[in-house]
PDB file of C-alpha atoms in Angstrom:
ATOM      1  CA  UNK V   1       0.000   0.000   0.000  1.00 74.00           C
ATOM      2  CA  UNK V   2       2.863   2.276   0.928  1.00 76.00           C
ATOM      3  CA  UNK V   3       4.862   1.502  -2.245  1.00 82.00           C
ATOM      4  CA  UNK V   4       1.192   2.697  -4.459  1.00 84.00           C
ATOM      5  CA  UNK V   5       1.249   6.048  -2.235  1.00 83.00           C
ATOM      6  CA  UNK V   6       4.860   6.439  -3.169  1.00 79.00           C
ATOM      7  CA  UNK V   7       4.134   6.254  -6.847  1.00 83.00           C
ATOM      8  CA  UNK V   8       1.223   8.131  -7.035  1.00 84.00           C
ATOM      9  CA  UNK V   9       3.056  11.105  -5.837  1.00 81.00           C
ATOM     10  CA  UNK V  10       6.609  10.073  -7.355  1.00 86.00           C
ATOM     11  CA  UNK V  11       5.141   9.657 -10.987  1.00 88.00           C
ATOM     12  CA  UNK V  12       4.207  12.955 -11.692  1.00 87.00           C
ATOM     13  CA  UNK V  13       7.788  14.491 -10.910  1.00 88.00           C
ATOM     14  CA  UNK V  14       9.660  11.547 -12.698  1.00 90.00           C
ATOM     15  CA  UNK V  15       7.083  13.031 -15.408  1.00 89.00           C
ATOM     16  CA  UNK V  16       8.336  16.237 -15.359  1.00 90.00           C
ATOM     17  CA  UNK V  17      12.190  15.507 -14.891  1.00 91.00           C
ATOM     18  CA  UNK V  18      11.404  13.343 -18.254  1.00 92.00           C
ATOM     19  CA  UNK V  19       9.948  16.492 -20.087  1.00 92.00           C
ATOM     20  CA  UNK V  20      12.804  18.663 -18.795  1.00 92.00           C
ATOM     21  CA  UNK V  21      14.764  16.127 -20.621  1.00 93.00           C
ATOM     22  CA  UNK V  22      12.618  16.539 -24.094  1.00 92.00           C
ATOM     23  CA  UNK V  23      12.823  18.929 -27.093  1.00 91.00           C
ATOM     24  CA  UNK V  24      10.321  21.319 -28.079  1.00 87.00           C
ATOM     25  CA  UNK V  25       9.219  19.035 -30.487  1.00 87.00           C
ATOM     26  CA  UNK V  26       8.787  15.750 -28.541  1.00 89.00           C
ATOM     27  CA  UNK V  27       7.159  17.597 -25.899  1.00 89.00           C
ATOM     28  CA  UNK V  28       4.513  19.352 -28.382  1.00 84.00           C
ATOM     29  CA  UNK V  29       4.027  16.217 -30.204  1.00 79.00           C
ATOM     30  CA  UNK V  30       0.612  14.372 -30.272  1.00 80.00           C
ATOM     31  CA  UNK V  31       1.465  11.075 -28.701  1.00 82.00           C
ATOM     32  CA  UNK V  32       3.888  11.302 -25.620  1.00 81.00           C
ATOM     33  CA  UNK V  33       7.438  10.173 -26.338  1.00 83.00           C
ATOM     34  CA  UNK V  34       8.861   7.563 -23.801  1.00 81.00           C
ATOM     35  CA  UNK V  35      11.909   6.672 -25.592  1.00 84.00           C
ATOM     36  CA  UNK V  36      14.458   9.788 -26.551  1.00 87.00           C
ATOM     37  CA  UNK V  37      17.775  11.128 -26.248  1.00 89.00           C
ATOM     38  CA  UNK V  38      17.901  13.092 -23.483  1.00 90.00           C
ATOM     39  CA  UNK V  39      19.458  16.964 -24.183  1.00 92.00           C
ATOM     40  CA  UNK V  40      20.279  19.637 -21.834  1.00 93.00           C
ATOM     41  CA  UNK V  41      18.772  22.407 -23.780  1.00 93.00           C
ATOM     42  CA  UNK V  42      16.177  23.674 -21.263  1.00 94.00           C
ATOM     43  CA  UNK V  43      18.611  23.904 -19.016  1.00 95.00           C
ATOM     44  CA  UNK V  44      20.510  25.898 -20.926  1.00 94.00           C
ATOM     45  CA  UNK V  45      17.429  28.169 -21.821  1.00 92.00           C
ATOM     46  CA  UNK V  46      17.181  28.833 -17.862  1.00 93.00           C
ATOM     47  CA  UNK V  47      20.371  30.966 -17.999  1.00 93.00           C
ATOM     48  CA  UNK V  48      20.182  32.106 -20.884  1.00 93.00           C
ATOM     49  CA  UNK V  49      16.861  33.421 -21.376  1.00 92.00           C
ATOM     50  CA  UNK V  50      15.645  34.152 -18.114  1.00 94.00           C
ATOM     51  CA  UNK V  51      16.791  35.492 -14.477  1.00 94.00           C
ATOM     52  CA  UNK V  52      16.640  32.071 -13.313  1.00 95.00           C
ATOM     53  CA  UNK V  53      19.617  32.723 -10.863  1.00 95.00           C
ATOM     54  CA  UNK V  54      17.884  36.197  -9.736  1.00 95.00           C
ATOM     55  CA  UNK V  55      14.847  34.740  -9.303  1.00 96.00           C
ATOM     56  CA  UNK V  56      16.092  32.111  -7.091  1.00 94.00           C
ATOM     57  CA  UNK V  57      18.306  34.306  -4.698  1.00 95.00           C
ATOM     58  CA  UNK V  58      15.287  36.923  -4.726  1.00 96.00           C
ATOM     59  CA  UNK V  59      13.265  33.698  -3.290  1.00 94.00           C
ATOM     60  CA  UNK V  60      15.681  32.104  -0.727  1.00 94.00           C
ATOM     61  CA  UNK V  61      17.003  36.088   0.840  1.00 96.00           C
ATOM     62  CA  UNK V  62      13.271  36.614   1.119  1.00 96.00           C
ATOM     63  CA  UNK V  63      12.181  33.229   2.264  1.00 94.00           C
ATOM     64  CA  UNK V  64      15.318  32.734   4.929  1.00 94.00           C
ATOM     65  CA  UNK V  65      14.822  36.214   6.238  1.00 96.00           C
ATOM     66  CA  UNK V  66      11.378  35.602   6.788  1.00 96.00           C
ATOM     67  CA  UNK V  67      11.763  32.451   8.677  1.00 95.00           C
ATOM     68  CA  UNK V  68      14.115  33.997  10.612  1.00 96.00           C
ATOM     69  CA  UNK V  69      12.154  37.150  11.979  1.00 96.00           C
ATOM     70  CA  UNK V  70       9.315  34.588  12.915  1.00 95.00           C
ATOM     71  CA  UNK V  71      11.018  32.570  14.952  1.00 95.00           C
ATOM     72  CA  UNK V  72      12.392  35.037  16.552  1.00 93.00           C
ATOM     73  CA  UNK V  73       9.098  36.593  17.520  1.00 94.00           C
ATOM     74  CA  UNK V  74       7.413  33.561  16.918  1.00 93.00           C
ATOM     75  CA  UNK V  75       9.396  31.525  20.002  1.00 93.00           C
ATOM     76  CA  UNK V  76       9.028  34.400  22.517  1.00 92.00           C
ATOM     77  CA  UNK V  77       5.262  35.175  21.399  1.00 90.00           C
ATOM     78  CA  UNK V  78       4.345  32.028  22.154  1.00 91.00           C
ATOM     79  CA  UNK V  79       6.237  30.933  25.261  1.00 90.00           C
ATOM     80  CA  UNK V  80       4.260  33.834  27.079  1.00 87.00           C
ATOM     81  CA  UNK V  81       1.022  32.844  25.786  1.00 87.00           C
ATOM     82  CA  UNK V  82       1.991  28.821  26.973  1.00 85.00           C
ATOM     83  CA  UNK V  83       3.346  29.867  30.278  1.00 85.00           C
ATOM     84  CA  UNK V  84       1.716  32.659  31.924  1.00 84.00           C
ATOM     85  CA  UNK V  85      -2.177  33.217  32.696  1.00 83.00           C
ATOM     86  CA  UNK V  86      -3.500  37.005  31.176  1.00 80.00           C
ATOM     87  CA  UNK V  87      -6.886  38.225  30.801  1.00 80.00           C
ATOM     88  CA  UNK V  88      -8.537  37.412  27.355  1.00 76.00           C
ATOM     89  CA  UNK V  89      -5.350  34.578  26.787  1.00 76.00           C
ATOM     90  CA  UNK V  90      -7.722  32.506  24.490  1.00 75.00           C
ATOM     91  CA  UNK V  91      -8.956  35.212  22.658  1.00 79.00           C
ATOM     92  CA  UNK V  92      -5.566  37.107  22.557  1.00 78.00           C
ATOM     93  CA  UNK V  93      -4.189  33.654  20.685  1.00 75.00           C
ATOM     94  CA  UNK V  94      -7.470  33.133  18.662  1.00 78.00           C
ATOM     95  CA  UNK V  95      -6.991  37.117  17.260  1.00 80.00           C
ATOM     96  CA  UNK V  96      -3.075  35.913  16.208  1.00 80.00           C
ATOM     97  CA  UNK V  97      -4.290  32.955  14.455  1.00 75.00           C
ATOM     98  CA  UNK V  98      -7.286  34.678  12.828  1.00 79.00           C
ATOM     99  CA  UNK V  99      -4.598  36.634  10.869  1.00 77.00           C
ATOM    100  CA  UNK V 100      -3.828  33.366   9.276  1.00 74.00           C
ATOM    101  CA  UNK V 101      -7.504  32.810   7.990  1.00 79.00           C
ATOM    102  CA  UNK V 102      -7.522  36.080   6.148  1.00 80.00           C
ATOM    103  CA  UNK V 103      -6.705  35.767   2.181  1.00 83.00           C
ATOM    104  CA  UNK V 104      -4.462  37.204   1.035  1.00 83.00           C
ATOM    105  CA  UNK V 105      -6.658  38.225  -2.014  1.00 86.00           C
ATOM    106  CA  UNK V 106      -8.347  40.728   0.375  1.00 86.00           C
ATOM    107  CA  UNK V 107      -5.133  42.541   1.339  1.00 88.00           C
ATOM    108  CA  UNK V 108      -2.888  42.699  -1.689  1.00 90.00           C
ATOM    109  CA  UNK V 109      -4.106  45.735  -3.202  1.00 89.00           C
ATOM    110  CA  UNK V 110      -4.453  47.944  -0.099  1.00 91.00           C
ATOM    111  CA  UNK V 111      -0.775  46.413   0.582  1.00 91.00           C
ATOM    112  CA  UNK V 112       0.182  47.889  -2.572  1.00 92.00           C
ATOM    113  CA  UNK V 113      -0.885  51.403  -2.073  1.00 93.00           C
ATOM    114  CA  UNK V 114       0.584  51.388   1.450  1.00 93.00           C
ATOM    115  CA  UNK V 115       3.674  50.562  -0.202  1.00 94.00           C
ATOM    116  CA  UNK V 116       3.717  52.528  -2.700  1.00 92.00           C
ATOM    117  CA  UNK V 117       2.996  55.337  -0.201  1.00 94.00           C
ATOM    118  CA  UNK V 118       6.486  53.923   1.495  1.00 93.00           C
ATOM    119  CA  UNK V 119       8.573  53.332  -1.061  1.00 92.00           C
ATOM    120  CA  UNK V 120       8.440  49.696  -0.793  1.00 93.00           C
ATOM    121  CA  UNK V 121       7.045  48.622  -4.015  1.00 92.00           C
ATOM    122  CA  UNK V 122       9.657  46.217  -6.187  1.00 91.00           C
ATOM    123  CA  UNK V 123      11.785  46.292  -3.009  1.00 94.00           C
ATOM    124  CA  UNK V 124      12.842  42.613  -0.892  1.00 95.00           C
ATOM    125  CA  UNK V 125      12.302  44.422   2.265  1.00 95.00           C
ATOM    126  CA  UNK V 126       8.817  45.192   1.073  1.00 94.00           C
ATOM    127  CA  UNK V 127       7.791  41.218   0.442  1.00 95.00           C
ATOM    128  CA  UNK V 128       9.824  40.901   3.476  1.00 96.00           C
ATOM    129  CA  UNK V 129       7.292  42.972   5.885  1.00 95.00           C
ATOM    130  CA  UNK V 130       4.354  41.623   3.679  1.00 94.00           C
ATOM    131  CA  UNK V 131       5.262  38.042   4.538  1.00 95.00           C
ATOM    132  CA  UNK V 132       5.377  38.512   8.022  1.00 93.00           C
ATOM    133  CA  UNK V 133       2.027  39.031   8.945  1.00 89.00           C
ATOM    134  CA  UNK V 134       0.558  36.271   6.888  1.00 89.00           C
ATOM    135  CA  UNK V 135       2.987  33.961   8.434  1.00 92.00           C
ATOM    136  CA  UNK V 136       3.953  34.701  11.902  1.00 91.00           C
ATOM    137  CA  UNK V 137       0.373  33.299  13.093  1.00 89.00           C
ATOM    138  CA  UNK V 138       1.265  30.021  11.559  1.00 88.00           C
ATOM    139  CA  UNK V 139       4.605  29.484  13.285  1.00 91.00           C
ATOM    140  CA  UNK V 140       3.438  31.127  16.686  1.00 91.00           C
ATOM    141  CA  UNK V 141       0.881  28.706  16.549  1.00 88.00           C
ATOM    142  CA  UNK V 142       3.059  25.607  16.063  1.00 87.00           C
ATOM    143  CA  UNK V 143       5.076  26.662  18.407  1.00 91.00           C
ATOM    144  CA  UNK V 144       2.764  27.066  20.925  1.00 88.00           C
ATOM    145  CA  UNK V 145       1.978  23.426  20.912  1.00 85.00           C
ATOM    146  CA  UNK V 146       5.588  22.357  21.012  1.00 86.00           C
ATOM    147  CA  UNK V 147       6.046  25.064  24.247  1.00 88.00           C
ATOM    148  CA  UNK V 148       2.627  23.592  26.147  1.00 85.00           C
ATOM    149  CA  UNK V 149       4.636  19.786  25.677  1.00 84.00           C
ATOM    150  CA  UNK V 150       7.945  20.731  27.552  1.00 84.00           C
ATOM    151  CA  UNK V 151       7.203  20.646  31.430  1.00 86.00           C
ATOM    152  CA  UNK V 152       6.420  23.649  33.527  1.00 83.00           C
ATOM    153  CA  UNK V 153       8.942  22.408  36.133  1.00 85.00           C
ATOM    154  CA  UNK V 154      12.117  22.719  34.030  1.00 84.00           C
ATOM    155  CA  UNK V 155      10.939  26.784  34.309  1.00 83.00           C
ATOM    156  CA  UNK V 156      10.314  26.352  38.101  1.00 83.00           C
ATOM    157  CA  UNK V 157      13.857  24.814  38.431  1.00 86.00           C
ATOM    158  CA  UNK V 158      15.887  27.167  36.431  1.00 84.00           C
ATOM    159  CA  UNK V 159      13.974  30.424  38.306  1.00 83.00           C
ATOM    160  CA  UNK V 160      15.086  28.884  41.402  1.00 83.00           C
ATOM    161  CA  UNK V 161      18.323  28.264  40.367  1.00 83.00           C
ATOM    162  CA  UNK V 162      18.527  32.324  39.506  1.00 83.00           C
ATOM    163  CA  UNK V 163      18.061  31.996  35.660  1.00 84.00           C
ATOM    164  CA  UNK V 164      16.169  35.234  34.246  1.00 83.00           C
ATOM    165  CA  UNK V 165      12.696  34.672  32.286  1.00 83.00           C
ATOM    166  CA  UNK V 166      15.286  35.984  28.944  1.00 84.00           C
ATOM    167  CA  UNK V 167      18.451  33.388  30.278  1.00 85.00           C
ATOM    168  CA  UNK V 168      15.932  30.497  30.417  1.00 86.00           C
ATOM    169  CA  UNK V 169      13.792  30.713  27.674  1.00 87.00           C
ATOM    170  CA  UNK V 170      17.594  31.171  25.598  1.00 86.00           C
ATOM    171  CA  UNK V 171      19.122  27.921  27.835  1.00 86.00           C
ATOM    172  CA  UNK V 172      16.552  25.361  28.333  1.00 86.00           C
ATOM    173  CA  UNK V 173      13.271  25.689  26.093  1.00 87.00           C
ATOM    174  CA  UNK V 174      14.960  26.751  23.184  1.00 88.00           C
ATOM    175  CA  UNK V 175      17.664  23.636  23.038  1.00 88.00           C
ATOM    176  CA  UNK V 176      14.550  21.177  23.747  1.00 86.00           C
ATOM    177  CA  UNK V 177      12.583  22.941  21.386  1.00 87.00           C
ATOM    178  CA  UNK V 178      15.001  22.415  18.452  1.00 86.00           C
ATOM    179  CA  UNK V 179      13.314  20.096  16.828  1.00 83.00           C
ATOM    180  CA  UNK V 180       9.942  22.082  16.830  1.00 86.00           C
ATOM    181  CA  UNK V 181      11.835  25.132  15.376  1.00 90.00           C
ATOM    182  CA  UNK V 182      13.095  23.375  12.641  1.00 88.00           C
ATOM    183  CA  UNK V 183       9.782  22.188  11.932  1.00 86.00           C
ATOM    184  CA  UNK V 184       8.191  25.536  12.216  1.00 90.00           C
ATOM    185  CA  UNK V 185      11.345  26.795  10.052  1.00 91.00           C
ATOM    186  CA  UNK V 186      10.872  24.475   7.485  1.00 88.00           C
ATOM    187  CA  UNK V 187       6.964  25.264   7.217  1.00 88.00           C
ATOM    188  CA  UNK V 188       7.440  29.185   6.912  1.00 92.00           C
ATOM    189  CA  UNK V 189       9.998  29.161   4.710  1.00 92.00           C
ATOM    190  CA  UNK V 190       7.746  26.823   2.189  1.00 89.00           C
ATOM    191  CA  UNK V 191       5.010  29.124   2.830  1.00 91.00           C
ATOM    192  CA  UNK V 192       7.175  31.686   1.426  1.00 93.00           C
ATOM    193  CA  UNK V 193       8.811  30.416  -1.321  1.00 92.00           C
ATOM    194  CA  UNK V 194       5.590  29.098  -2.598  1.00 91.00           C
ATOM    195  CA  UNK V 195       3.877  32.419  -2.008  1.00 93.00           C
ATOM    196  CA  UNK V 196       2.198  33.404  -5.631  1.00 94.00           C
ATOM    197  CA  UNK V 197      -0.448  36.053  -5.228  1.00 93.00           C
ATOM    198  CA  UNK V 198       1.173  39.200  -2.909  1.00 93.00           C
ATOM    199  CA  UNK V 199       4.832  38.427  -4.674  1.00 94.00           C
ATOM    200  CA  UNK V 200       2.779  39.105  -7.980  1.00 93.00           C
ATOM    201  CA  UNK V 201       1.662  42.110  -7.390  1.00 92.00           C
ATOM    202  CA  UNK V 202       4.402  43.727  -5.389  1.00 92.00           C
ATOM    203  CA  UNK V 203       7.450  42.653  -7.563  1.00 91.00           C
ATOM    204  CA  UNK V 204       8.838  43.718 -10.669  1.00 86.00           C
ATOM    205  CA  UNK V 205      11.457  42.440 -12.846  1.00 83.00           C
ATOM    206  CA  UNK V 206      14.178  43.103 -10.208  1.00 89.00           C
ATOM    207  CA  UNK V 207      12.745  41.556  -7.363  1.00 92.00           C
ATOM    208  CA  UNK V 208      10.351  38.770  -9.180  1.00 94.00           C
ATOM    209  CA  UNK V 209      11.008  35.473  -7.102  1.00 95.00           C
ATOM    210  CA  UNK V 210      10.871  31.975  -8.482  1.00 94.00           C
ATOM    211  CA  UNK V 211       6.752  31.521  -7.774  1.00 93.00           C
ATOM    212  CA  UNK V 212       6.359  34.479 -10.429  1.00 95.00           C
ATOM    213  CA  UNK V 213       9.218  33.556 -12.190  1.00 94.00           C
ATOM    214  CA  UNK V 214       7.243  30.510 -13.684  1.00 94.00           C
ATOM    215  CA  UNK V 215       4.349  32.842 -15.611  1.00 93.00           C
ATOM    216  CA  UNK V 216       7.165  33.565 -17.755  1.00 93.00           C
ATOM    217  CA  UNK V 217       7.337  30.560 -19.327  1.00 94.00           C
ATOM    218  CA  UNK V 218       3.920  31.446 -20.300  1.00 92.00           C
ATOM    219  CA  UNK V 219       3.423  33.638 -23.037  1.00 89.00           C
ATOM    220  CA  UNK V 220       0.398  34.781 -25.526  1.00 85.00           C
ATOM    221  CA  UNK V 221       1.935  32.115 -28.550  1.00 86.00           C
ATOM    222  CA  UNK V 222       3.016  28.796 -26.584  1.00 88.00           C
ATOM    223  CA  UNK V 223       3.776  27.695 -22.957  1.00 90.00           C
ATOM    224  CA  UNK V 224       7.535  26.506 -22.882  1.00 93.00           C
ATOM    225  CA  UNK V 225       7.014  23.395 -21.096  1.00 93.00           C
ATOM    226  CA  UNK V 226      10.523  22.462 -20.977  1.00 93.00           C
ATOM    227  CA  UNK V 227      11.860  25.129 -19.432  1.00 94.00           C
ATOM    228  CA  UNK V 228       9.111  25.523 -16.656  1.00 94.00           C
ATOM    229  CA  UNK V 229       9.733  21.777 -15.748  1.00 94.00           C
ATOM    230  CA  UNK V 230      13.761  22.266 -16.109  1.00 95.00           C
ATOM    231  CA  UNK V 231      13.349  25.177 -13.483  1.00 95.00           C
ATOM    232  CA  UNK V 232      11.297  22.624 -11.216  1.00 93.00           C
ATOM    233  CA  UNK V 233      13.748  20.091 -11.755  1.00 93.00           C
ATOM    234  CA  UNK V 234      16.174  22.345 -10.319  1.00 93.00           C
ATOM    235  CA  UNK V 235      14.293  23.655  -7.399  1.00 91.00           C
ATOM    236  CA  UNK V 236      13.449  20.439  -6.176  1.00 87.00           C
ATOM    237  CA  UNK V 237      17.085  19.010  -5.862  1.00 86.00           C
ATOM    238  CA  UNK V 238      17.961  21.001  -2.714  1.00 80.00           C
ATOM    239  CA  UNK V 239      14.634  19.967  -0.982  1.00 79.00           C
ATOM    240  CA  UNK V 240      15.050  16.714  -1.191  1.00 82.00           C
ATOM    241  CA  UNK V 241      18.776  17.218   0.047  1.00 81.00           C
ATOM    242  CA  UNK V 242      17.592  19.267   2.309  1.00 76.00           C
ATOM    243  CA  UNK V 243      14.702  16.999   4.196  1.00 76.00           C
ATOM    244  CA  UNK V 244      16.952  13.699   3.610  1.00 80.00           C
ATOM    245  CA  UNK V 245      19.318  15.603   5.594  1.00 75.00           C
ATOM    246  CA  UNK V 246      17.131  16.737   8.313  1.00 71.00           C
ATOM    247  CA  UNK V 247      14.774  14.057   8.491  1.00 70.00           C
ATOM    248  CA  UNK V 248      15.784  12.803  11.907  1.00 67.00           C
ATOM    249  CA  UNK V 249      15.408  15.930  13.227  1.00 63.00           C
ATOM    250  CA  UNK V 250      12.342  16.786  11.245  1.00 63.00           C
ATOM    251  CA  UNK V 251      10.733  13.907  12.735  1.00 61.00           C
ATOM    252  CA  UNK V 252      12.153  14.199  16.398  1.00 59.00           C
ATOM    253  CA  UNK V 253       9.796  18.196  16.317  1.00 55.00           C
ATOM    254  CA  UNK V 254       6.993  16.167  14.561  1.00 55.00           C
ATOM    255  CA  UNK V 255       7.211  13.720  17.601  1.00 57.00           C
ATOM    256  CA  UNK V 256       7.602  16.131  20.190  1.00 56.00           C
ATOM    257  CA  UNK V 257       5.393  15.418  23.658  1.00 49.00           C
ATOM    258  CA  UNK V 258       3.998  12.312  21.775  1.00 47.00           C
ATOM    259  CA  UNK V 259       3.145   9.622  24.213  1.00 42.00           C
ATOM    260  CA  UNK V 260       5.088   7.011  24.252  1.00 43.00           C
ATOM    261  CA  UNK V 261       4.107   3.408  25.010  1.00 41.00           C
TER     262      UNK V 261
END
């Protein structure tokens, strides 16, 4: 059963690693082609006729620098709201994560009049503080589950011991909580880099990253199928490296506070 799951999802991307592989010709053709020399062609296109390398760099500064800010705020934000008792707590956390329900449909355009008000239009810092909002709820709420897992008493212990609130959080939660953060990490930063709609509208040539950078392969005479999957070809290899690395620790924060029997 396992092995059928795995092909249903790996067929499609040995699909388009195939077509990446194809001419213009074989790909266009009526029948599909499952015999050919394979040529490097699209790839070549990439560099050639696009800002493939801009686009990706625009994605990953943007993406990283994102995940960054929220887990900054996102650790802290959410170790107060698992740890101390406030007025209006559940609502107060309800309000963050209602931030998350909003589309982004409904913002974008007011976004880009703000921005264009502050000079942020076609600017990384601009996507930068646009991205924020949208995901910060996500990762504060992950996070918040991972917190509400680690015992209350390892806090009681290190306060007695003298540790500050600041010294504790940085000393004990945060080197438990690894695993979560690299969970949350890896989430955000896919929510990101995958992030269509608000990098549409904001970004110009410039600053276009790699979600916009695939309408280019669409034009008004023909879609360039090639390239497009050539392009994702090349933006999947350092996932997978990335997760086949990580994967023990990627499923260490998935496990985290699971009972174990």
């Amino acid at each position: 059963m396992l092995m059928l799951v795995a092909c249903i999802y790996i067929l499609p991307i040995s699909w388009g690693v195939l077509t990446s592989l194809k001419t213009h010709s074989q790909i266009a053709g009526p029948s599909p082609v499952l015999f050919f020399a394979p040529t490097l062609d699209n790839y070549v296109d990439l560099f050639e006729k696009y800002d493939f390398v801009l686009w990706l760099m625009n994605s990953a500064v943007v993406a990283t620098t994102t995940t960054l800010i929220d887990i900054g705020l996102g650790v802290v934000t959410a170790y107060v709201i698992a740890r101390f008792n406030f007025r209006g707590k559940q609502n107060f956390a309800f309000w963050i994560l209602s931030f998350r329900f909003m589309p982004a449909v409904a913002v974008v355009f007011p976004l880009f009049v703000l921005f264009g008000y502050l000079k942020l239009l076609d600017t990384l810092v601009g996507l930068i503080v646009a991205y924020v909002p949208f995901t910060l709820p996500f990762s504060i709420w992950l996070l918040n589950g991972f917190i509400e897992e680690i015992p209350g008493e390892l806090d009681e212990a290190a306060l007695v011991d003298g540790c500050s609130r600041l010294g504790m959080l940085r000393r004990i939660i945060v080197p438990i909580l690894k695993g979560g953060i690299l969970v949350t990490a890896i989430f955000t930063f896919f929510l990101c880099w995958n992030e269509f709609l608000i990098a549409l509208i904001i970004t110009r040539q410039t600053t276009r990253t790699m979600a916009v950078g695939y309408t280019m392969f669409v034009t008004a005479q023909q879609i360039f199928w090639g390239d497009m999957f050539a392009a994702v070809t090349i933006t999947l290899i350092p996932v997978i490296v990335f997760m086949w690395v990580l994967q023990k620790h990627i499923t260490s924060g998935l496990t985290l506070g699971a009972v174990k029997g």
